[in-house]
XYZ file of C-alpha atoms in Angstrom:
624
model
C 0.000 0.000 0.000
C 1.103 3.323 -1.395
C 1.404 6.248 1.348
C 0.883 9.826 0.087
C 0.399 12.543 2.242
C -1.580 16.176 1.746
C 0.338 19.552 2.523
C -2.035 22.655 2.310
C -0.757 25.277 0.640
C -1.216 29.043 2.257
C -1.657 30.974 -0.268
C 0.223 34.520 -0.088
C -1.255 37.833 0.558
C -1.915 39.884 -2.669
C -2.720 39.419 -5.650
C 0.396 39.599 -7.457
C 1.449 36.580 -4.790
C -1.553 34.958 -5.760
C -0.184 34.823 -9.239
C 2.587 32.495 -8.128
C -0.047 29.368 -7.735
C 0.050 29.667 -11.892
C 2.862 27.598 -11.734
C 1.058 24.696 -10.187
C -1.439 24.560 -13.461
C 0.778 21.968 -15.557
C 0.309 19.521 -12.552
C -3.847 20.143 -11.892
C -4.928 20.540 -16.101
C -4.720 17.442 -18.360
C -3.851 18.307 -22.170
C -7.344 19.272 -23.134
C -7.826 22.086 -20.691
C -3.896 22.972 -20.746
C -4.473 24.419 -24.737
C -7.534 25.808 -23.746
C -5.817 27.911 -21.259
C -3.135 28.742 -23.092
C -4.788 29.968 -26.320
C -7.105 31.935 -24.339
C -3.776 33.439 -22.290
C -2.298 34.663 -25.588
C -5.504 36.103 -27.240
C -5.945 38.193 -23.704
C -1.903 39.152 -23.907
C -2.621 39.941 -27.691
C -5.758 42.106 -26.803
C -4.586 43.754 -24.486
C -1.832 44.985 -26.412
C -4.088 46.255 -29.280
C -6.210 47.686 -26.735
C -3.190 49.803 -25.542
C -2.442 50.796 -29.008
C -6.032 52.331 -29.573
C -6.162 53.729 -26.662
C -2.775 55.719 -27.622
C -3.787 56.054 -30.841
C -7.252 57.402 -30.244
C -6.047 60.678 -27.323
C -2.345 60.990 -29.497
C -2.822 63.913 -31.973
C 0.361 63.465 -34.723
C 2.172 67.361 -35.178
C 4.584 68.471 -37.732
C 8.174 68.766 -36.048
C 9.407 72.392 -35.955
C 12.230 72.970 -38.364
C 13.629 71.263 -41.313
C 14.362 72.831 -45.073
C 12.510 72.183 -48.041
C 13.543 72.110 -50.986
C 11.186 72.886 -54.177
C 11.970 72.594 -57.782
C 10.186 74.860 -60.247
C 10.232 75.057 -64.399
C 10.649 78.762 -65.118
C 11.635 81.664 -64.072
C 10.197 84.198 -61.413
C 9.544 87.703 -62.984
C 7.716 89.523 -60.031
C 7.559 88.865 -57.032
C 5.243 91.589 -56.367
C 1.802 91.845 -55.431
C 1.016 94.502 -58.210
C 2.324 91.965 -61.026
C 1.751 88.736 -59.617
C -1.487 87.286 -60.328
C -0.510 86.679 -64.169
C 2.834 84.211 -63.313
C 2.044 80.743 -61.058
C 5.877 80.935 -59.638
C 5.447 84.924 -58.550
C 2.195 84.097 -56.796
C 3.391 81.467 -54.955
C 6.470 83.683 -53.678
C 4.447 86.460 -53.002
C 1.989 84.463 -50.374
C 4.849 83.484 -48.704
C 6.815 86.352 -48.296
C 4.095 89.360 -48.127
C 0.755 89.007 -46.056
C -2.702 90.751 -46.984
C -5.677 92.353 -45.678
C -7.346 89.219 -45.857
C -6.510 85.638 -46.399
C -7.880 81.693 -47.122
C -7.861 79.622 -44.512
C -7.152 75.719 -44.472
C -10.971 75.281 -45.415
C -10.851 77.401 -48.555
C -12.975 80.436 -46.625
C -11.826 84.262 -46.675
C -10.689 85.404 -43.261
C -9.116 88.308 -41.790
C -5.082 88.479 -41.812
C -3.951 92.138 -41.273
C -7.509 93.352 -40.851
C -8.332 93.161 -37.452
C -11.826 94.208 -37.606
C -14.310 95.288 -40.788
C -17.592 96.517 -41.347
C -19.450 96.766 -44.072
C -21.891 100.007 -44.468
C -24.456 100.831 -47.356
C -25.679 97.761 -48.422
C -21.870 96.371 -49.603
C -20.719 99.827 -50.657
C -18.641 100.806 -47.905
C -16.016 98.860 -46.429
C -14.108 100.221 -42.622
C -11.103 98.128 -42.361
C -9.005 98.364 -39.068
C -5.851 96.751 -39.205
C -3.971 95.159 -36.577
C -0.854 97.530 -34.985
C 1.541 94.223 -34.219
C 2.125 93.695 -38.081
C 6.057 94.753 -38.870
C 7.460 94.460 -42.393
C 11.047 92.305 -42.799
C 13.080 95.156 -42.128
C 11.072 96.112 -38.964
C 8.687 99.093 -40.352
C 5.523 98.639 -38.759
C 2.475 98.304 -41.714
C 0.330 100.969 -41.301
C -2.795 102.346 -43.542
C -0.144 104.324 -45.699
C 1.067 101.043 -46.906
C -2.282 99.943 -47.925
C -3.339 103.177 -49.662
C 0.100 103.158 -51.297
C -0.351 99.126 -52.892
C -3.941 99.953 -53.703
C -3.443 103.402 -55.640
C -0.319 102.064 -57.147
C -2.205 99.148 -58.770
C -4.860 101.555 -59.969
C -2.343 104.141 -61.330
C -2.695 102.701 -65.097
C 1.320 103.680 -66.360
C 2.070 100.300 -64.226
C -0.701 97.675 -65.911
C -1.293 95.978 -63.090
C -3.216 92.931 -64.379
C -5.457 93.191 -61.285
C -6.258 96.973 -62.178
C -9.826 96.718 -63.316
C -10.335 94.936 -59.857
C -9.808 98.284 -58.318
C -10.930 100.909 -61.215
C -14.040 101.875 -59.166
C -12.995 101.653 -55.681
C -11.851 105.193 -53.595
C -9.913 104.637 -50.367
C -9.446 107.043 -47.591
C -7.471 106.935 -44.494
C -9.302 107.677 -41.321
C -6.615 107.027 -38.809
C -3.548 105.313 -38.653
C -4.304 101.927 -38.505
C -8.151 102.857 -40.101
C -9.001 102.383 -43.729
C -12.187 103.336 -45.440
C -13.108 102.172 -49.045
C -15.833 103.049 -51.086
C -17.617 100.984 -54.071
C -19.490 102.440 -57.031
C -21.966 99.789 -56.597
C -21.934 97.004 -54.497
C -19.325 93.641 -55.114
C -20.428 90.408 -53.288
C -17.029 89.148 -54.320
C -14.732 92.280 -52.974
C -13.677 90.101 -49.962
C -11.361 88.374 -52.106
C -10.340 91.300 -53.831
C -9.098 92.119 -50.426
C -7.044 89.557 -50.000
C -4.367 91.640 -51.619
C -0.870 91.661 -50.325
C 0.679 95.131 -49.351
C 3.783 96.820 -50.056
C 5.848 98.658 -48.054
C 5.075 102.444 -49.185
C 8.970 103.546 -47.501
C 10.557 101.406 -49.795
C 8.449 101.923 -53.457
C 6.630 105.209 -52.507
C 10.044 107.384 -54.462
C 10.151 104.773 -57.275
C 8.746 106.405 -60.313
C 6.231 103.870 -62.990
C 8.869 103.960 -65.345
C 11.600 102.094 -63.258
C 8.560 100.433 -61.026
C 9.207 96.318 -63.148
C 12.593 96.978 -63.518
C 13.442 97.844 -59.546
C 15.836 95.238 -57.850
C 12.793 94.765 -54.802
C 11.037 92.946 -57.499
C 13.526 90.130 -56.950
C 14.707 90.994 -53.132
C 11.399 91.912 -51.927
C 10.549 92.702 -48.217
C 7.008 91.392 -47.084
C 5.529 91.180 -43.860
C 4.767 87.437 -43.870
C 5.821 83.956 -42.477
C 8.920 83.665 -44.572
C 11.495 86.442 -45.935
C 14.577 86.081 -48.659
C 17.670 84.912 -47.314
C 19.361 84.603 -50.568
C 18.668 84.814 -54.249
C 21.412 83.746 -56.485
C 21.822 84.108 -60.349
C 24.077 82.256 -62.726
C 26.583 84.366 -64.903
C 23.860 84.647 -67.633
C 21.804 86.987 -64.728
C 18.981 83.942 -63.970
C 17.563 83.100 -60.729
C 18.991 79.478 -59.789
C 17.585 79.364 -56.253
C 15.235 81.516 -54.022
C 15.852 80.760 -50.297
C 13.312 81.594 -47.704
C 13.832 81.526 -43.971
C 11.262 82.221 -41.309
C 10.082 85.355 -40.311
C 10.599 85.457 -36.844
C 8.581 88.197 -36.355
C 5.974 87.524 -37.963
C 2.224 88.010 -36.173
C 0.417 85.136 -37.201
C 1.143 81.310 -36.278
C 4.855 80.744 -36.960
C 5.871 78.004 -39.795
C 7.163 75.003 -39.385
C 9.716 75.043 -41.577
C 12.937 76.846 -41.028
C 13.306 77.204 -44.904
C 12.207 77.134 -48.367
C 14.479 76.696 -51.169
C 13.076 77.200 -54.295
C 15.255 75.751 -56.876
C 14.848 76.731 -60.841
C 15.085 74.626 -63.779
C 14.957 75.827 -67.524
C 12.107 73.244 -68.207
C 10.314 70.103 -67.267
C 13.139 67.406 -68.211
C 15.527 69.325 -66.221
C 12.769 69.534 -63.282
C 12.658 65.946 -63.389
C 16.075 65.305 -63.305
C 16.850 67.119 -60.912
C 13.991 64.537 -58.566
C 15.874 61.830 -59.851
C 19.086 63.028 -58.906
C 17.485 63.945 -55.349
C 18.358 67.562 -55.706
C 14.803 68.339 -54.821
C 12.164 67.107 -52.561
C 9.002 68.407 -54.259
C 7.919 69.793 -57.295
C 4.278 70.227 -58.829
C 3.947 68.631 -62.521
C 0.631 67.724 -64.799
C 1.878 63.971 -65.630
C 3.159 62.181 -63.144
C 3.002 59.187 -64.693
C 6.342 58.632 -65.387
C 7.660 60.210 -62.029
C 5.665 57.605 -59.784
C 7.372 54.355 -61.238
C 10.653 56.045 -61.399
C 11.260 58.147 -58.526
C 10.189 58.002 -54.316
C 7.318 60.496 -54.881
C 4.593 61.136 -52.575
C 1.884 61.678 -55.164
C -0.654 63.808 -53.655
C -3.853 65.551 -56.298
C -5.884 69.169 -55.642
C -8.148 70.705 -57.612
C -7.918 74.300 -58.484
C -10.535 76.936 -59.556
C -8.992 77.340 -62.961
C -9.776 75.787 -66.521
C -7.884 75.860 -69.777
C -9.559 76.641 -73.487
C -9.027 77.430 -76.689
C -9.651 81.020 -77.184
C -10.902 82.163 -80.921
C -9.399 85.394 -81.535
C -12.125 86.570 -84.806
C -9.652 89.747 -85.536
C -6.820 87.683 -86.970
C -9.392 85.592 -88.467
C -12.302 86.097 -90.493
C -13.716 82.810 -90.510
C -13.752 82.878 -86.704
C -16.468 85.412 -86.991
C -18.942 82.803 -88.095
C -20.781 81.128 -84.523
C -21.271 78.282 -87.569
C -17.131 77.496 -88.002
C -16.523 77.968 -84.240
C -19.375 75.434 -83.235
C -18.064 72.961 -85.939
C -14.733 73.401 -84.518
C -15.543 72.267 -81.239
C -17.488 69.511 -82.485
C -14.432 68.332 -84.323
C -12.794 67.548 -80.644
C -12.694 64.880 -78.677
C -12.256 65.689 -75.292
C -12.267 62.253 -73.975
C -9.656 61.767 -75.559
C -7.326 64.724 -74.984
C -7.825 64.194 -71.427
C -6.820 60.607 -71.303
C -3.727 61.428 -73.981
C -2.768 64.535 -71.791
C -3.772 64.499 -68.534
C -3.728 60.398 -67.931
C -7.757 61.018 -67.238
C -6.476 63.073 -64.322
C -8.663 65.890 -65.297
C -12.235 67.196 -65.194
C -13.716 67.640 -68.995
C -15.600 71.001 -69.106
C -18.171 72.571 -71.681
C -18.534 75.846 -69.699
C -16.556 78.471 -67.927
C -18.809 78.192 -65.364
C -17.127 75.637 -62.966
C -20.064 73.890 -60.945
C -17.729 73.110 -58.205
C -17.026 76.286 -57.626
C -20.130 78.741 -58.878
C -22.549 75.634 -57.273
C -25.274 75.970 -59.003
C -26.665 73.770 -61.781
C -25.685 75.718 -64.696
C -26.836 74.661 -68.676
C -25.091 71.782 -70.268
C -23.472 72.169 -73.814
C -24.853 70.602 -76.648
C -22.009 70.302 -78.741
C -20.684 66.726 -78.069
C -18.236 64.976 -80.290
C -19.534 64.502 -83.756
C -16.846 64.677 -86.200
C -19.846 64.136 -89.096
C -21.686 67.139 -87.422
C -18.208 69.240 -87.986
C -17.918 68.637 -91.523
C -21.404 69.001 -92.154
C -21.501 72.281 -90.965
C -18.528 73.430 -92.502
C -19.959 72.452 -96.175
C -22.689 74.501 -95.095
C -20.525 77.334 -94.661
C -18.631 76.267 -98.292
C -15.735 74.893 -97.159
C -15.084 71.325 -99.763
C -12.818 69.039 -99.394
C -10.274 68.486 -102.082
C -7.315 66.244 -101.549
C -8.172 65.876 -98.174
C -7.921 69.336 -97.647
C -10.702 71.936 -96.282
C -10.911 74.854 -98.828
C -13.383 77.798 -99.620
C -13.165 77.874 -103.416
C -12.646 81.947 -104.553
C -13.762 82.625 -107.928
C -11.604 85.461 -109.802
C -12.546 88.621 -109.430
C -12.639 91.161 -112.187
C -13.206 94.956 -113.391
C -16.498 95.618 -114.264
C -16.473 97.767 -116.760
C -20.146 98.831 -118.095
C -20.125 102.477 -119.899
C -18.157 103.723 -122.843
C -15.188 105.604 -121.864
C -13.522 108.007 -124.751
C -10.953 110.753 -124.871
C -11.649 113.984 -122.275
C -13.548 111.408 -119.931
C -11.786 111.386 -116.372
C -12.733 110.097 -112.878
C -12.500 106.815 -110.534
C -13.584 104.682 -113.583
C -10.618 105.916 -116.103
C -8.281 105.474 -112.930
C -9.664 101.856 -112.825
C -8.838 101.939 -116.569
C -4.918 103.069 -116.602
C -4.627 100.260 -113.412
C -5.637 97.314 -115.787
C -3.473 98.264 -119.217
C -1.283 99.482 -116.294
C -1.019 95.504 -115.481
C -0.979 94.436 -118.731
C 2.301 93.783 -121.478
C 4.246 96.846 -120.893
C 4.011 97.452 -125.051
C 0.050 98.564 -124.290
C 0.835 101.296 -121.781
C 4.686 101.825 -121.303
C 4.244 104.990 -119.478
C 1.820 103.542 -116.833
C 0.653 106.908 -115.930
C -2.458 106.629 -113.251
C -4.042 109.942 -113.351
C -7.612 109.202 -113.541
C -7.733 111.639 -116.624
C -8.439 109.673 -120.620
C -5.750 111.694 -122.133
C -3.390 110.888 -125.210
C -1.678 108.129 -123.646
C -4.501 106.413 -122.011
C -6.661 106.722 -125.774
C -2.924 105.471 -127.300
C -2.713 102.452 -124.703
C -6.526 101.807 -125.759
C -5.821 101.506 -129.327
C -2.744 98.751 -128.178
C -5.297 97.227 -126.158
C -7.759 96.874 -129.259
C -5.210 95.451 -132.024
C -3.252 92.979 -129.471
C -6.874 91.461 -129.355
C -8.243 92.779 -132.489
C -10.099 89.413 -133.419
C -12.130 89.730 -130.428
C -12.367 93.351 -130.132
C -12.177 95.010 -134.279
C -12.962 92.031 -136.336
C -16.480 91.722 -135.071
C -17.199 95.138 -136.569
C -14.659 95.086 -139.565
C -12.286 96.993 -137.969
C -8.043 96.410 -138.887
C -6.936 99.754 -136.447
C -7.972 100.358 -133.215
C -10.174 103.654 -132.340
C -9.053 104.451 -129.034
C -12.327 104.298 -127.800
C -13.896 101.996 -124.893
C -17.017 100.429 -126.712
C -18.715 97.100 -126.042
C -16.521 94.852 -127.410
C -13.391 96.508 -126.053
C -15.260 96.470 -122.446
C -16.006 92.748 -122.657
C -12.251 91.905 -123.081
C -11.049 94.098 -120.520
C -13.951 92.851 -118.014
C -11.608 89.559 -119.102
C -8.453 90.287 -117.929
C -8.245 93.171 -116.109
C -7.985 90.714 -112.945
C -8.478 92.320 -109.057
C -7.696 89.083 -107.661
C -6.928 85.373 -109.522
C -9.351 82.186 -108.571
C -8.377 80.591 -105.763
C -8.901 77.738 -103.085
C -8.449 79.207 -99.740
C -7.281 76.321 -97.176
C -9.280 76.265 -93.995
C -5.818 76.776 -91.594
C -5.647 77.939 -88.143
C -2.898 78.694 -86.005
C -3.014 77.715 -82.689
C -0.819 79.597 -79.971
C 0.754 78.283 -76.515
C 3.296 78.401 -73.945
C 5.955 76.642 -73.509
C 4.508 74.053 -71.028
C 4.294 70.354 -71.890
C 0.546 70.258 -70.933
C -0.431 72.667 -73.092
C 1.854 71.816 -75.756
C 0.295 68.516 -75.721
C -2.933 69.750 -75.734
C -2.333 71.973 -78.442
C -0.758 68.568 -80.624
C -3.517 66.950 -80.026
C -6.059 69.583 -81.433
C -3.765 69.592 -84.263
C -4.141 65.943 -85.001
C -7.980 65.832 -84.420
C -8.650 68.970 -86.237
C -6.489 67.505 -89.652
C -8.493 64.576 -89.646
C -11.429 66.294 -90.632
C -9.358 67.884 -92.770
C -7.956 71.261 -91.541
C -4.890 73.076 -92.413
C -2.937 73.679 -88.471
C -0.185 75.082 -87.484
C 1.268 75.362 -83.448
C 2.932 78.243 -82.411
C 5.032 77.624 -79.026
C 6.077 80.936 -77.230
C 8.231 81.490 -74.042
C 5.417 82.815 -71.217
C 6.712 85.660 -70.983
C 6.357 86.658 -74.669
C 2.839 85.540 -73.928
C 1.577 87.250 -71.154
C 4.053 90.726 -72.290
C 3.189 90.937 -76.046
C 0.535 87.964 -77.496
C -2.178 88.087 -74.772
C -1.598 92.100 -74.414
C -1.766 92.479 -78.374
C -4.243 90.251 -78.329
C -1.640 88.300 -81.248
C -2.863 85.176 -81.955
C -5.712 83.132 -84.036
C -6.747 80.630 -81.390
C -4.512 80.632 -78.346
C -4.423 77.131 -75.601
C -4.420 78.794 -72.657
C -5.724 78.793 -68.215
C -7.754 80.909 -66.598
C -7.693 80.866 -62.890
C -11.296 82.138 -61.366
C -11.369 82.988 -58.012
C -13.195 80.982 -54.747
C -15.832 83.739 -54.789
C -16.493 83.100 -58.640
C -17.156 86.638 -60.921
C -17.104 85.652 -64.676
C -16.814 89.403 -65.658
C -13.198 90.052 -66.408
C -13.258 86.811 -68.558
C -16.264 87.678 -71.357
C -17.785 91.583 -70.386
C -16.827 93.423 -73.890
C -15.307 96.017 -71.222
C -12.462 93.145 -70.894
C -11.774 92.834 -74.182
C -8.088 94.843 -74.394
C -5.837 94.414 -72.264
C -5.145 94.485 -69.041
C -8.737 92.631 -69.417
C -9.034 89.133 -69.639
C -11.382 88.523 -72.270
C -9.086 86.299 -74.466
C -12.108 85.839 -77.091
C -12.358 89.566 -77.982
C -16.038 87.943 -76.786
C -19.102 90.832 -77.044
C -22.670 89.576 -76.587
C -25.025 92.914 -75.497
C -27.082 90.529 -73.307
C -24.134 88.867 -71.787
C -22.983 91.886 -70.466
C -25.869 93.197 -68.962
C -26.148 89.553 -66.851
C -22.670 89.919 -66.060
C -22.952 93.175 -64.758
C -26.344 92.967 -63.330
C -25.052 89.543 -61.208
C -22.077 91.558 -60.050
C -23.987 93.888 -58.075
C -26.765 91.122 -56.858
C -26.271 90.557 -52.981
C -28.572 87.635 -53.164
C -26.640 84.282 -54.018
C -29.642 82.392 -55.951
C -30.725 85.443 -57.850
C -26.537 86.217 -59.240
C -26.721 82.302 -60.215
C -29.829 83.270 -62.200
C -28.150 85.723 -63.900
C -24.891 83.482 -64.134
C -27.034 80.341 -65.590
C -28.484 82.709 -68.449
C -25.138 84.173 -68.929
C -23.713 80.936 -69.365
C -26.852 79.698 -71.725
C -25.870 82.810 -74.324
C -22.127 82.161 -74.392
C -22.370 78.691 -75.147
C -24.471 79.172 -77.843
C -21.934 81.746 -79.684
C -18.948 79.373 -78.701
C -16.388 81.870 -78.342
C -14.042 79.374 -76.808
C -13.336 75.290 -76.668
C -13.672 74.655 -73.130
C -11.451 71.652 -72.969
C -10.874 70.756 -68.780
């Protein structure tokens, strides 16, 4: 007989002593109950790890880290980084935001807030405006800003020597300084978008106030300009041809409003887009903005992130280089003849937003007409044999018949006036035996009556046989009329190619887009030709000459959308923006009418029957 003997355990105080007795488990569980525990022990240790994790996750906010450079690459060059030139260049306007601050601003959410305003209200139903500005607001060389500075930026870019291209936004506006820091402005009629007219950045009136409108584009602050915002220029260096490599920006430690995060921005230029990209390959730079990134996501360790902006790009018919563009007939037909699907897929890897309207719903927001032009390359050509264009050798052509003098009364010796001028042009233009002297004096005289009679016996069996005749008499009869009505040629027959130029800058998107209006436009058979111009030649001589037959361009609308410096005839030379040389009577009164209109749904009104009219005279292609 076995012996065995039972020895009680005490068990120790606490519970972390208690946990010892899990050591006696093995010996009490058989194999069963032993995986049973033990699974359930490691899906409690796992869950209560994961619960830990939320729980940090959940009350742990994640902050950008204070400091650090950045370092962005740009194609082109900056031209002005000034507030008074900036809106018409992407790389100014980005410098300016950073390195000047304005009256008001966009937040984060894409709404207009105060920035040096530190109070405003608006008086008269929208026509006054009483800005107060904040007093803690210093410019980068420690001026305080002060009303002077305002009234200086805002007459300067009304003082029409400079064109501004944001004049007309400030044509009608008067300002007056009530105090120091006090600001009153006064509307001819009342602007529901002047808020983001407002958002203008200001100059420093101590530093510009003594620099005359001649010198004002060429000044060095242009390119070493002093602000009063987040960041100011540390350095700006040029190569030995005089252009800007590299822009660096450092913090403004002074500045009023929240302070950056970064300690610097470098902005690095590149002469194009190859060199742009490059340059991310050879991690010179650690962000750039580009229209394809196709190629840069396979190749290079790019972040890829995608915005929309309030901006569209057309193609703009310019009917004063072109008669045919004066037809609504030829310009609908042309934008049948595109295919926007596919210039969006071809150029923008379906990336973009096909438009038929300059009327961006997700900005105006409100249901605006839809075009009824779709593709129809049938439709195109149909229209344009309506408007006698034919094709020969796969060619569009308006067939001109010759034109000719029309000659209808006798004309004899002692006879003068327009019709014998007419008369000494065409045996003018004839064999130099008939009138050697070629006299033009709209007198019939002895050598106009002797240059007759050569006329009559060079063609004597048309002109003296029929009546007998071996000598000619000098005199302008019927049969002498007939053969000069003949010959005497204004202009030959001719077959006029339908051909169109089409204008652009020197940016691969819209050089692409511009090919590929070429190559849908010849396969209905047109006649087109791509002219590709630095941006600055655009924006200084084509768009201000207005130079160009059609012309691939952007538009960028504001948040608070106002279609009026786009298509009001007012807009049509420059500095407006009315690239069409667009004038519809109606159109203008909408525009105008919805400019003043406080009430949101009755300006979209307006805006929708606006939008109705210019679609139907297809001024532009709205492409996306």
């Amino acid at each position: 007989m076995s012996k065995f003997s039972l020895k009680r355990i005490k068990p120790k105080k606490g519970f972390l002593k208690n946990l010892a007795l899990l050591k006696f488990l093995p010996r009490i569980l058989n194999k069963k109950e032993k995986l049973f525990f033990f699974t359930f022990f490691i899906l409690f240790i796992i869950s209560g790890i994961a619960l830990i994790i939320t729980l940090w996750h959940d009350n742990t906010e994640i902050v950008p880290a204070k400091g650090g450079i950045l370092r962005e690459g740009v194609a082109g060059q900056p031209r002005f980084i000034n507030p008074v030139y900036a809106s018409s260049n992407d790389i100014d306007r980005d410098l300016v935001n950073l390195i000047y601050s304005g009256l008001f601003k966009y937040n984060s959410k894409g709404n207009i807030v105060p920035d040096l305003v530190k109070e405003y209200f608006i008086e008269e139903e929208g026509k006054i405006y009483n800005l107060i500005l904040r007093q803690d607001a210093l410019f980068h060389d420690g001026t305080p800003l002060t009303a002077d500075d305002v009234m200086f930026t805002i007459e300067t870019i009304q003082n029409p020597d400079l064109q501004s291209p944001i004049q007309t936004q400030w044509l009608d506006v008067e300002i007056e300084k009530v105090s120091d820091y006090q600001i009153r402005l006064s509307l001819k009629n009342p602007y529901p978008a002047f808020l983001e007219t407002l958002c203008l950045k200001i100059l420093p009136s101590h530093i510009w106030q003594d620099i005359s409108s001649q010198n004002f584009p060429l000044c060095s602050y242009n390119f070493q300009p002093i602000g009063s915002g987040p960041f100011k220029i540390k350095t700006a260096n040029k190569d030995k041809k005089g252009k800007i490599t590299s822009i660096v920006l450092e913090k403004n430690n002074d500045y009023y409003g929240k302070e950056p995060y970064l300690s610097e921005i470098s902005f690095i230029f590149f002469e194009d887009q190859n060199a742009l990209l490059k340059a991310a390959e050879n991690n010179i730079i650690d962000s750039l903005q580009i229209a394809d990134s196709s190629n840069l996501k396979d190749l290079y360790k790019f972040e890829e992130y995608n915005y929309t902006l309030p901006r569209y790009y057309a193609l703009f018919f310019n009917p004063k280089e072109k008669e045919f563009l004066t037809k609504e007939e030829v310009r609908a037909a042309l934008t049948y003849a595109i295919n926007k699907e596919e210039l969006v897929n071809q150029v923008l890897q379906n990336k973009g937003e096909i438009i038929s309207s300059p009327f961006l719903p997700d900005f105006y927001h409100f249901q605006g007409t839809t075009s009824t032009i779709k593709y129809n390359k049938e439709k195109a050509l149909e229209i344009l044999e309506e408007q006698d264009f034919q094709k020969q050798e796969g060619k569009l052509v308006k067939v001109k018949e010759a034109e000719t003098m029309n000659f209808s009364k006798t004309l004899e010796y002692g006879d003068q006036g327009k019709v014998v001028e007419y008369l000494q042009e065409c045996l003018a233009g004839l064999d130099d035996e008939i009138y050697p002297d070629k006299e033009i004096s709209s007198y019939f005289g002895p050598k106009t009556k002797e240059a007759v009679i050569n006329f009559q016996e060079k063609y004597a069996d048309e002109v003296l046989s029929p009546y007998s005749l071996s000598e000619g008499t000098g005199k302008v009869g019927p049969s002498t009329r007939k053969k000069l009505n003949q010959v005497c040629v204004i202009s030959p027959a001719e077959n006029i190619p339908l051909e169109l130029t089409i204008t652009t800058s020197q940016d691969e998107m819209l050089i692409k887009t511009a090919e590929n209006i070429k190559q849908q436009w010849e396969e209905i058979g047109l006649t087109v030709n791509i002219e590709i111009l630095p941006i600055t030649e655009i924006k200084q001589k084509t768009i201000k000459e207005r130079d160009y037959e059609s012309l691939v361009f952007g538009q960028v609308l504001g948040m608070i959308p106002d279609p009026f410096p786009f298509w009001h005839s007012s807009q049509r030379v420059y500095p407006g923006l009315n690239l069409s040389y667009y004038k519809n009577e109606n159109v203008d009164k909408l525009l105008e009418e919805a400019r003043t209109e406080t009430e949101k749904e009755k300006r979209f009104e307006k805006y929708a029957e606006a939008e109705e009219l210019l679609l139907k005279d297809s001024p532009a292609i709205f492409l996306y």
